[in-house]
JSON list of C-alpha atoms and ligand atoms in Angstrom, two decimals:
[
{"chain": "A", "resi": 15, "resn": "MET", "atom": "CA", "xyz": [-7.79, -23.92, 34.05]},
{"chain": "A", "resi": 16, "resn": "ASP", "atom": "CA", "xyz": [-8.70, -22.71, 37.52]},
{"chain": "A", "resi": 17, "resn": "THR", "atom": "CA", "xyz": [-11.20, -19.95, 38.23]},
{"chain": "A", "resi": 18, "resn": "GLU", "atom": "CA", "xyz": [-8.56, -17.46, 39.24]},
{"chain": "A", "resi": 19, "resn": "LYS", "atom": "CA", "xyz": [-6.78, -17.74, 35.90]},
{"chain": "A", "resi": 20, "resn": "GLN", "atom": "CA", "xyz": [-10.08, -17.61, 34.03]},
{"chain": "A", "resi": 21, "resn": "GLU", "atom": "CA", "xyz": [-10.92, -14.39, 35.85]},
{"chain": "A", "resi": 22, "resn": "TYR", "atom": "CA", "xyz": [-7.51, -13.01, 34.97]},
{"chain": "A", "resi": 23, "resn": "PHE", "atom": "CA", "xyz": [-8.06, -13.68, 31.25]},
{"chain": "A", "resi": 24, "resn": "ARG", "atom": "CA", "xyz": [-11.61, -12.41, 31.43]},
{"chain": "A", "resi": 25, "resn": "GLY", "atom": "CA", "xyz": [-10.20, -9.13, 32.76]},
{"chain": "A", "resi": 26, "resn": "VAL", "atom": "CA", "xyz": [-7.55, -8.95, 30.03]},
{"chain": "A", "resi": 27, "resn": "LEU", "atom": "CA", "xyz": [-10.12, -9.63, 27.29]},
{"chain": "A", "resi": 28, "resn": "GLN", "atom": "CA", "xyz": [-12.65, -7.17, 28.64]},
{"chain": "A", "resi": 29, "resn": "GLU", "atom": "CA", "xyz": [-10.00, -4.47, 28.87]},
{"chain": "A", "resi": 30, "resn": "GLU", "atom": "CA", "xyz": [-8.90, -5.14, 25.29]},
{"chain": "A", "resi": 31, "resn": "MET", "atom": "CA", "xyz": [-12.52, -5.03, 24.15]},
{"chain": "A", "resi": 32, "resn": "ARG", "atom": "CA", "xyz": [-13.11, -1.75, 25.96]},
{"chain": "A", "resi": 33, "resn": "ALA", "atom": "CA", "xyz": [-10.02, -0.18, 24.36]},
{"chain": "A", "resi": 34, "resn": "LEU", "atom": "CA", "xyz": [-11.09, -1.35, 20.91]},
{"chain": "A", "resi": 35, "resn": "LEU", "atom": "CA", "xyz": [-14.62, -0.05, 21.28]},
{"chain": "A", "resi": 36, "resn": "GLU", "atom": "CA", "xyz": [-13.30, 3.25, 22.51]},
{"chain": "A", "resi": 37, "resn": "GLU", "atom": "CA", "xyz": [-10.96, 3.46, 19.51]},
{"chain": "A", "resi": 38, "resn": "ALA", "atom": "CA", "xyz": [-13.81, 2.49, 17.15]},
{"chain": "A", "resi": 39, "resn": "GLY", "atom": "CA", "xyz": [-16.01, 5.18, 18.69]},
{"chain": "A", "resi": 40, "resn": "LYS", "atom": "CA", "xyz": [-13.31, 7.75, 18.16]},
{"chain": "A", "resi": 41, "resn": "THR", "atom": "CA", "xyz": [-12.94, 6.72, 14.51]},
{"chain": "A", "resi": 42, "resn": "VAL", "atom": "CA", "xyz": [-16.65, 7.19, 13.91]},
{"chain": "A", "resi": 43, "resn": "THR", "atom": "CA", "xyz": [-16.57, 10.64, 15.52]},
{"chain": "A", "resi": 44, "resn": "GLU", "atom": "CA", "xyz": [-13.58, 11.68, 13.44]},
{"chain": "A", "resi": 45, "resn": "MET", "atom": "CA", "xyz": [-15.21, 10.43, 10.26]},
{"chain": "A", "resi": 46, "resn": "THR", "atom": "CA", "xyz": [-18.39, 12.35, 10.98]},
{"chain": "A", "resi": 47, "resn": "ALA", "atom": "CA", "xyz": [-16.41, 15.45, 11.87]},
{"chain": "A", "resi": 48, "resn": "ASP", "atom": "CA", "xyz": [-14.65, 15.18, 8.49]},
{"chain": "A", "resi": 49, "resn": "ASN", "atom": "CA", "xyz": [-17.91, 15.80, 6.69]},
{"chain": "A", "resi": 50, "resn": "THR", "atom": "CA", "xyz": [-17.14, 19.41, 5.87]},
{"chain": "A", "resi": 51, "resn": "ASN", "atom": "CA", "xyz": [-16.86, 21.15, 2.50]},
{"chain": "A", "resi": 52, "resn": "PHE", "atom": "CA", "xyz": [-13.79, 20.53, 0.36]},
{"chain": "A", "resi": 53, "resn": "PRO", "atom": "CA", "xyz": [-13.20, 23.39, -2.05]},
{"chain": "A", "resi": 54, "resn": "ASP", "atom": "CA", "xyz": [-10.08, 21.70, -3.46]},
{"chain": "A", "resi": 55, "resn": "PRO", "atom": "CA", "xyz": [-10.74, 18.44, -5.36]},
{"chain": "A", "resi": 56, "resn": "ASN", "atom": "CA", "xyz": [-7.29, 17.16, -4.33]},
{"chain": "A", "resi": 57, "resn": "ASP", "atom": "CA", "xyz": [-8.29, 17.52, -0.72]},
{"chain": "A", "resi": 58, "resn": "ARG", "atom": "CA", "xyz": [-11.34, 15.51, -1.44]},
{"chain": "A", "resi": 59, "resn": "ALA", "atom": "CA", "xyz": [-9.25, 12.68, -2.94]},
{"chain": "A", "resi": 60, "resn": "THR", "atom": "CA", "xyz": [-7.06, 12.64, 0.15]},
{"chain": "A", "resi": 61, "resn": "GLN", "atom": "CA", "xyz": [-10.10, 12.56, 2.36]},
{"chain": "A", "resi": 62, "resn": "GLU", "atom": "CA", "xyz": [-11.53, 9.63, 0.37]},
{"chain": "A", "resi": 63, "resn": "SER", "atom": "CA", "xyz": [-8.38, 7.54, 0.69]},
{"chain": "A", "resi": 64, "resn": "ASP", "atom": "CA", "xyz": [-8.16, 8.38, 4.39]},
{"chain": "A", "resi": 65, "resn": "ARG", "atom": "CA", "xyz": [-11.67, 7.13, 4.71]},
{"chain": "A", "resi": 66, "resn": "SER", "atom": "CA", "xyz": [-11.03, 3.79, 3.02]},
{"chain": "A", "resi": 67, "resn": "PHE", "atom": "CA", "xyz": [-7.98, 3.38, 5.25]},
{"chain": "A", "resi": 68, "resn": "GLU", "atom": "CA", "xyz": [-10.17, 4.05, 8.27]},
{"chain": "A", "resi": 69, "resn": "LEU", "atom": "CA", "xyz": [-12.69, 1.53, 7.06]},
{"chain": "A", "resi": 70, "resn": "ARG", "atom": "CA", "xyz": [-10.02, -1.12, 6.65]},
{"chain": "A", "resi": 71, "resn": "ILE", "atom": "CA", "xyz": [-8.84, -0.52, 10.20]},
{"chain": "A", "resi": 72, "resn": "ARG", "atom": "CA", "xyz": [-12.38, -0.70, 11.43]},
{"chain": "A", "resi": 73, "resn": "ASP", "atom": "CA", "xyz": [-12.84, -4.01, 9.61]},
{"chain": "A", "resi": 74, "resn": "ARG", "atom": "CA", "xyz": [-9.81, -5.41, 11.45]},
{"chain": "A", "resi": 75, "resn": "GLU", "atom": "CA", "xyz": [-11.14, -4.03, 14.73]},
{"chain": "A", "resi": 76, "resn": "ARG", "atom": "CA", "xyz": [-14.50, -5.64, 14.11]},
{"chain": "A", "resi": 77, "resn": "ARG", "atom": "CA", "xyz": [-12.90, -9.02, 13.52]},
{"chain": "A", "resi": 78, "resn": "LEU", "atom": "CA", "xyz": [-10.80, -8.67, 16.66]},
{"chain": "A", "resi": 79, "resn": "ILE", "atom": "CA", "xyz": [-13.84, -7.63, 18.67]},
{"chain": "A", "resi": 80, "resn": "SER", "atom": "CA", "xyz": [-15.73, -10.73, 17.54]},
{"chain": "A", "resi": 81, "resn": "LYS", "atom": "CA", "xyz": [-12.70, -12.90, 18.42]},
{"chain": "A", "resi": 82, "resn": "ILE", "atom": "CA", "xyz": [-12.61, -11.37, 21.89]},
{"chain": "A", "resi": 83, "resn": "ARG", "atom": "CA", "xyz": [-16.33, -11.95, 22.24]},
{"chain": "A", "resi": 84, "resn": "GLU", "atom": "CA", "xyz": [-15.84, -15.62, 21.31]},
{"chain": "A", "resi": 85, "resn": "ALA", "atom": "CA", "xyz": [-13.00, -15.95, 23.81]},
{"chain": "A", "resi": 86, "resn": "LEU", "atom": "CA", "xyz": [-15.24, -14.51, 26.54]},
{"chain": "A", "resi": 87, "resn": "GLU", "atom": "CA", "xyz": [-17.92, -17.02, 25.56]},
{"chain": "A", "resi": 88, "resn": "ARG", "atom": "CA", "xyz": [-15.37, -19.82, 25.88]},
{"chain": "A", "resi": 89, "resn": "ILE", "atom": "CA", "xyz": [-14.57, -18.61, 29.39]},
{"chain": "A", "resi": 90, "resn": "GLU", "atom": "CA", "xyz": [-18.30, -18.82, 30.21]},
{"chain": "A", "resi": 91, "resn": "ALA", "atom": "CA", "xyz": [-18.51, -22.28, 28.66]},
{"chain": "A", "resi": 92, "resn": "GLY", "atom": "CA", "xyz": [-15.37, -23.43, 30.48]},
{"chain": "A", "resi": 93, "resn": "THR", "atom": "CA", "xyz": [-13.53, -24.29, 27.25]},
{"chain": "A", "resi": 94, "resn": "PHE", "atom": "CA", "xyz": [-11.18, -21.33, 27.30]},
{"chain": "A", "resi": 95, "resn": "GLY", "atom": "CA", "xyz": [-7.51, -22.23, 26.92]},
{"chain": "A", "resi": 96, "resn": "ILE", "atom": "CA", "xyz": [-8.23, -25.60, 25.35]},
{"chain": "A", "resi": 97, "resn": "CYS", "atom": "CA", "xyz": [-6.94, -26.20, 21.85]},
{"chain": "A", "resi": 98, "resn": "GLU", "atom": "CA", "xyz": [-9.70, -26.54, 19.24]},
{"chain": "A", "resi": 99, "resn": "MET", "atom": "CA", "xyz": [-7.78, -29.13, 17.28]},
{"chain": "A", "resi": 100, "resn": "CYS", "atom": "CA", "xyz": [-6.14, -31.47, 19.79]},
{"chain": "A", "resi": 101, "resn": "ASP", "atom": "CA", "xyz": [-8.12, -30.72, 23.01]},
{"chain": "A", "resi": 102, "resn": "GLU", "atom": "CA", "xyz": [-4.88, -30.13, 24.90]},
{"chain": "A", "resi": 103, "resn": "GLU", "atom": "CA", "xyz": [-4.41, -27.14, 27.16]},
{"chain": "A", "resi": 104, "resn": "ILE", "atom": "CA", "xyz": [-2.85, -24.11, 25.50]},
{"chain": "A", "resi": 105, "resn": "SER", "atom": "CA", "xyz": [0.21, -22.87, 27.42]},
{"chain": "A", "resi": 106, "resn": "GLU", "atom": "CA", "xyz": [-0.35, -19.92, 29.68]},
{"chain": "A", "resi": 107, "resn": "ALA", "atom": "CA", "xyz": [2.51, -17.96, 28.10]},
{"chain": "A", "resi": 108, "resn": "ARG", "atom": "CA", "xyz": [0.81, -18.29, 24.72]},
{"chain": "A", "resi": 109, "resn": "LEU", "atom": "CA", "xyz": [-2.55, -17.23, 26.13]},
{"chain": "A", "resi": 110, "resn": "LYS", "atom": "CA", "xyz": [-0.96, -14.23, 27.76]},
{"chain": "A", "resi": 111, "resn": "ALA", "atom": "CA", "xyz": [0.61, -13.18, 24.48]},
{"chain": "A", "resi": 112, "resn": "ARG", "atom": "CA", "xyz": [-2.57, -13.85, 22.53]},
{"chain": "A", "resi": 113, "resn": "PRO", "atom": "CA", "xyz": [-5.65, -14.45, 24.70]},
{"chain": "A", "resi": 114, "resn": "VAL", "atom": "CA", "xyz": [-7.98, -14.85, 21.70]},
{"chain": "A", "resi": 115, "resn": "THR", "atom": "CA", "xyz": [-6.10, -17.85, 20.33]},
{"chain": "A", "resi": 116, "resn": "THR", "atom": "CA", "xyz": [-7.98, -21.13, 19.90]},
{"chain": "A", "resi": 117, "resn": "LEU", "atom": "CA", "xyz": [-4.99, -23.30, 18.99]},
{"chain": "A", "resi": 118, "resn": "CYS", "atom": "CA", "xyz": [-1.99, -24.55, 20.95]},
{"chain": "A", "resi": 119, "resn": "ILE", "atom": "CA", "xyz": [1.40, -23.67, 19.51]},
{"chain": "A", "resi": 120, "resn": "ASP", "atom": "CA", "xyz": [1.90, -27.12, 17.91]},
{"chain": "A", "resi": 121, "resn": "CYS", "atom": "CA", "xyz": [-1.44, -26.99, 16.11]},
{"chain": "A", "resi": 122, "resn": "LYS", "atom": "CA", "xyz": [-0.82, -23.40, 15.10]},
{"chain": "A", "resi": 123, "resn": "ILE", "atom": "CA", "xyz": [2.51, -24.31, 13.51]},
{"chain": "A", "resi": 124, "resn": "GLU", "atom": "CA", "xyz": [0.82, -27.28, 11.85]},
{"chain": "A", "resi": 125, "resn": "GLN", "atom": "CA", "xyz": [-1.94, -25.02, 10.51]},
{"chain": "A", "resi": 126, "resn": "GLU", "atom": "CA", "xyz": [0.56, -22.48, 9.16]},
{"chain": "A", "resi": 127, "resn": "LYS", "atom": "CA", "xyz": [2.51, -25.23, 7.41]},
{"chain": "A", "resi": 128, "resn": "ARG", "atom": "CA", "xyz": [-0.65, -26.41, 5.70]},
{"chain": "A", "resi": 129, "resn": "GLU", "atom": "CA", "xyz": [-1.58, -22.86, 4.70]},
{"chain": "A", "resi": 130, "resn": "LYS", "atom": "CA", "xyz": [1.81, -22.43, 3.06]},
{"chain": "A", "resi": 131, "resn": "LEU", "atom": "CA", "xyz": [1.33, -25.62, 1.05]},
{"chain": "A", "resi": 132, "resn": "ARG", "atom": "CA", "xyz": [-1.94, -24.41, -0.38]},
{"chain": "B", "resi": 207, "resn": "LIG", "atom": "ZN1", "xyz": [-3.45, -28.31, 19.69]}
]
């Protein structure tokens, strides 16, 4: 992959990271702001389930953030866009749709087939 394309994907990944961190920051603020008194126990139950929902979202965000971080490291290392399994280049269309991917479409399909068999 040439430098220009690498820079393009670096930009995309950094922007996605920034958006995620901003969203995560907002979640934390909202959760802290929720720490008021609940006179009604039903309200409290709703608040609790909202919170576990928030935490699940944050868990997904965290995983995505670490994937983005790994993708940025691969750009630094010059291995970005190369399939982990077969060492072939991953198509640009696929990278554009999913820049954090580490598998080409063939290997991805192969992996999903195997996961279904399990
Ligand atoms: Zn592959």
